[in-house]
Amino acid sequence: MNLITPTSAVVMGGLALAKVRYDQYLRFMVPLMGMPLVAVAGFLALGAALS
């Protein structure tokens, strides 16, 4: 979650050094953060169904 939080000084400093706008960064990161979210939700549903 720290990779998409705009209050993280490391992320914002790195984006400023690389001259990448935050909206461009979010368009890149949201699908990458969405894939583990879907996988974890699936594993939780599977675990709940099996127990």
XYZ file of N, CA and C in Angstrom:
153
model
N 0.816 -1.193 0.000
C 0.000 0.000 0.000
C 0.860 1.257 0.000
N 2.058 1.172 0.555
C 2.927 2.345 0.597
C 3.383 2.778 -0.788
N 3.260 1.897 -1.785
C 3.679 2.274 -3.131
C 2.695 3.209 -3.814
N 1.475 3.303 -3.331
C 0.508 4.184 -3.986
C 0.047 5.324 -3.091
N 0.573 5.421 -1.877
C 0.189 6.490 -0.969
C 0.926 7.775 -1.338
N 0.218 8.864 -1.624
C 0.910 10.085 -2.034
C 1.657 10.778 -0.905
N 1.467 10.334 0.332
C 2.187 10.964 1.438
C 3.526 10.287 1.691
N 3.859 9.259 0.944
C 5.152 8.607 1.094
C 6.233 9.457 0.424
N 7.153 9.954 1.217
C 8.194 10.843 0.692
C 9.103 10.125 -0.301
N 9.355 8.855 -0.092
C 10.228 8.108 -0.994
C 9.590 7.974 -2.372
N 8.300 7.640 -2.405
C 7.607 7.495 -3.688
C 7.531 8.834 -4.405
N 7.112 9.868 -3.700
C 6.960 11.167 -4.337
C 8.313 11.748 -4.756
N 9.340 11.527 -3.964
C 10.677 11.986 -4.347
C 11.191 11.243 -5.565
N 10.972 9.949 -5.606
C 11.393 9.169 -6.766
C 10.657 9.565 -8.023
N 9.365 9.825 -7.894
C 8.588 10.272 -9.048
C 9.051 11.639 -9.532
N 9.397 12.516 -8.601
C 9.883 13.841 -8.984
C 11.229 13.743 -9.686
N 12.101 12.887 -9.179
C 13.408 12.717 -9.828
C 13.278 12.116 -11.217
N 12.326 11.204 -11.389
C 12.119 10.552 -12.684
C 11.220 11.372 -13.607
N 10.684 12.479 -13.084
C 9.782 13.352 -13.852
C 8.553 12.596 -14.366
N 7.976 11.810 -13.465
C 6.752 11.060 -13.755
C 5.630 11.690 -12.943
N 4.544 12.048 -13.598
C 3.405 12.621 -12.887
C 2.712 11.532 -12.077
N 2.064 11.969 -10.981
C 1.428 11.008 -10.080
C 0.272 10.294 -10.757
N -0.489 10.972 -11.619
C -1.600 10.303 -12.292
C -1.099 9.233 -13.263
N 0.037 9.464 -13.896
C 0.616 8.430 -14.770
C 1.069 7.230 -13.938
N 1.662 7.518 -12.798
C 2.118 6.462 -11.908
C 0.948 5.617 -11.400
N -0.160 6.294 -11.048
C -1.331 5.557 -10.579
C -1.919 4.687 -11.677
N -1.962 5.199 -12.912
C -2.483 4.390 -14.018
C -1.646 3.131 -14.218
N -0.363 3.198 -13.896
C 0.506 2.034 -13.993
C 0.349 1.108 -12.792
N 0.203 1.684 -11.589
C 0.214 0.887 -10.360
C -1.118 0.236 -10.009
N -2.234 0.856 -10.355
C -3.535 0.321 -9.940
C -3.770 -1.092 -10.477
N -3.504 -1.381 -11.752
C -3.668 -2.776 -12.189
C -2.712 -3.736 -11.474
N -1.501 -3.265 -11.187
C -0.543 -4.131 -10.484
C -0.972 -4.407 -9.050
N -1.607 -3.439 -8.408
C -2.106 -3.653 -7.048
C -3.426 -4.410 -7.066
N -4.157 -4.340 -8.180
C -5.434 -5.033 -8.285
C -5.284 -6.533 -8.432
N -4.231 -6.961 -9.107
C -4.022 -8.413 -9.303
C -3.832 -9.153 -7.981
N -2.955 -8.699 -7.086
C -2.862 -9.393 -5.786
C -4.150 -9.280 -4.963
N -4.856 -8.155 -5.091
C -6.117 -8.005 -4.374
C -7.114 -9.070 -4.798
N -7.239 -9.305 -6.083
C -8.154 -10.330 -6.586
C -7.694 -11.718 -6.148
N -6.384 -11.972 -6.212
C -5.854 -13.279 -5.815
C -6.103 -13.537 -4.324
N -5.835 -12.558 -3.485
C -6.036 -12.728 -2.043
C -7.518 -12.921 -1.733
N -8.379 -12.160 -2.392
C -9.816 -12.327 -2.169
C -10.270 -13.722 -2.577
N -9.714 -14.229 -3.671
C -10.051 -15.581 -4.103
C -9.584 -16.632 -3.116
N -8.369 -16.489 -2.610
C -7.855 -17.444 -1.626
C -8.652 -17.379 -0.325
N -9.052 -16.180 0.078
C -9.872 -16.055 1.288
C -11.237 -16.722 1.094
N -11.821 -16.534 -0.074
C -13.117 -17.175 -0.347
C -12.976 -18.680 -0.382
N -11.909 -19.156 -0.987
C -11.655 -20.599 -1.037
C -11.434 -21.168 0.360
N -10.637 -20.464 1.161
C -10.397 -20.916 2.530
C -11.662 -20.928 3.361
N -12.508 -19.918 3.183
C -13.758 -19.871 3.929
C -14.706 -20.978 3.489
N -14.688 -21.298 2.196
C -15.572 -22.335 1.700
C -15.120 -23.721 2.164
N -13.822 -23.918 2.334
C -13.300 -25.221 2.729
C -13.356 -25.470 4.225
N -13.450 -24.421 5.012
C -13.439 -24.643 6.462
C -14.802 -24.789 7.071
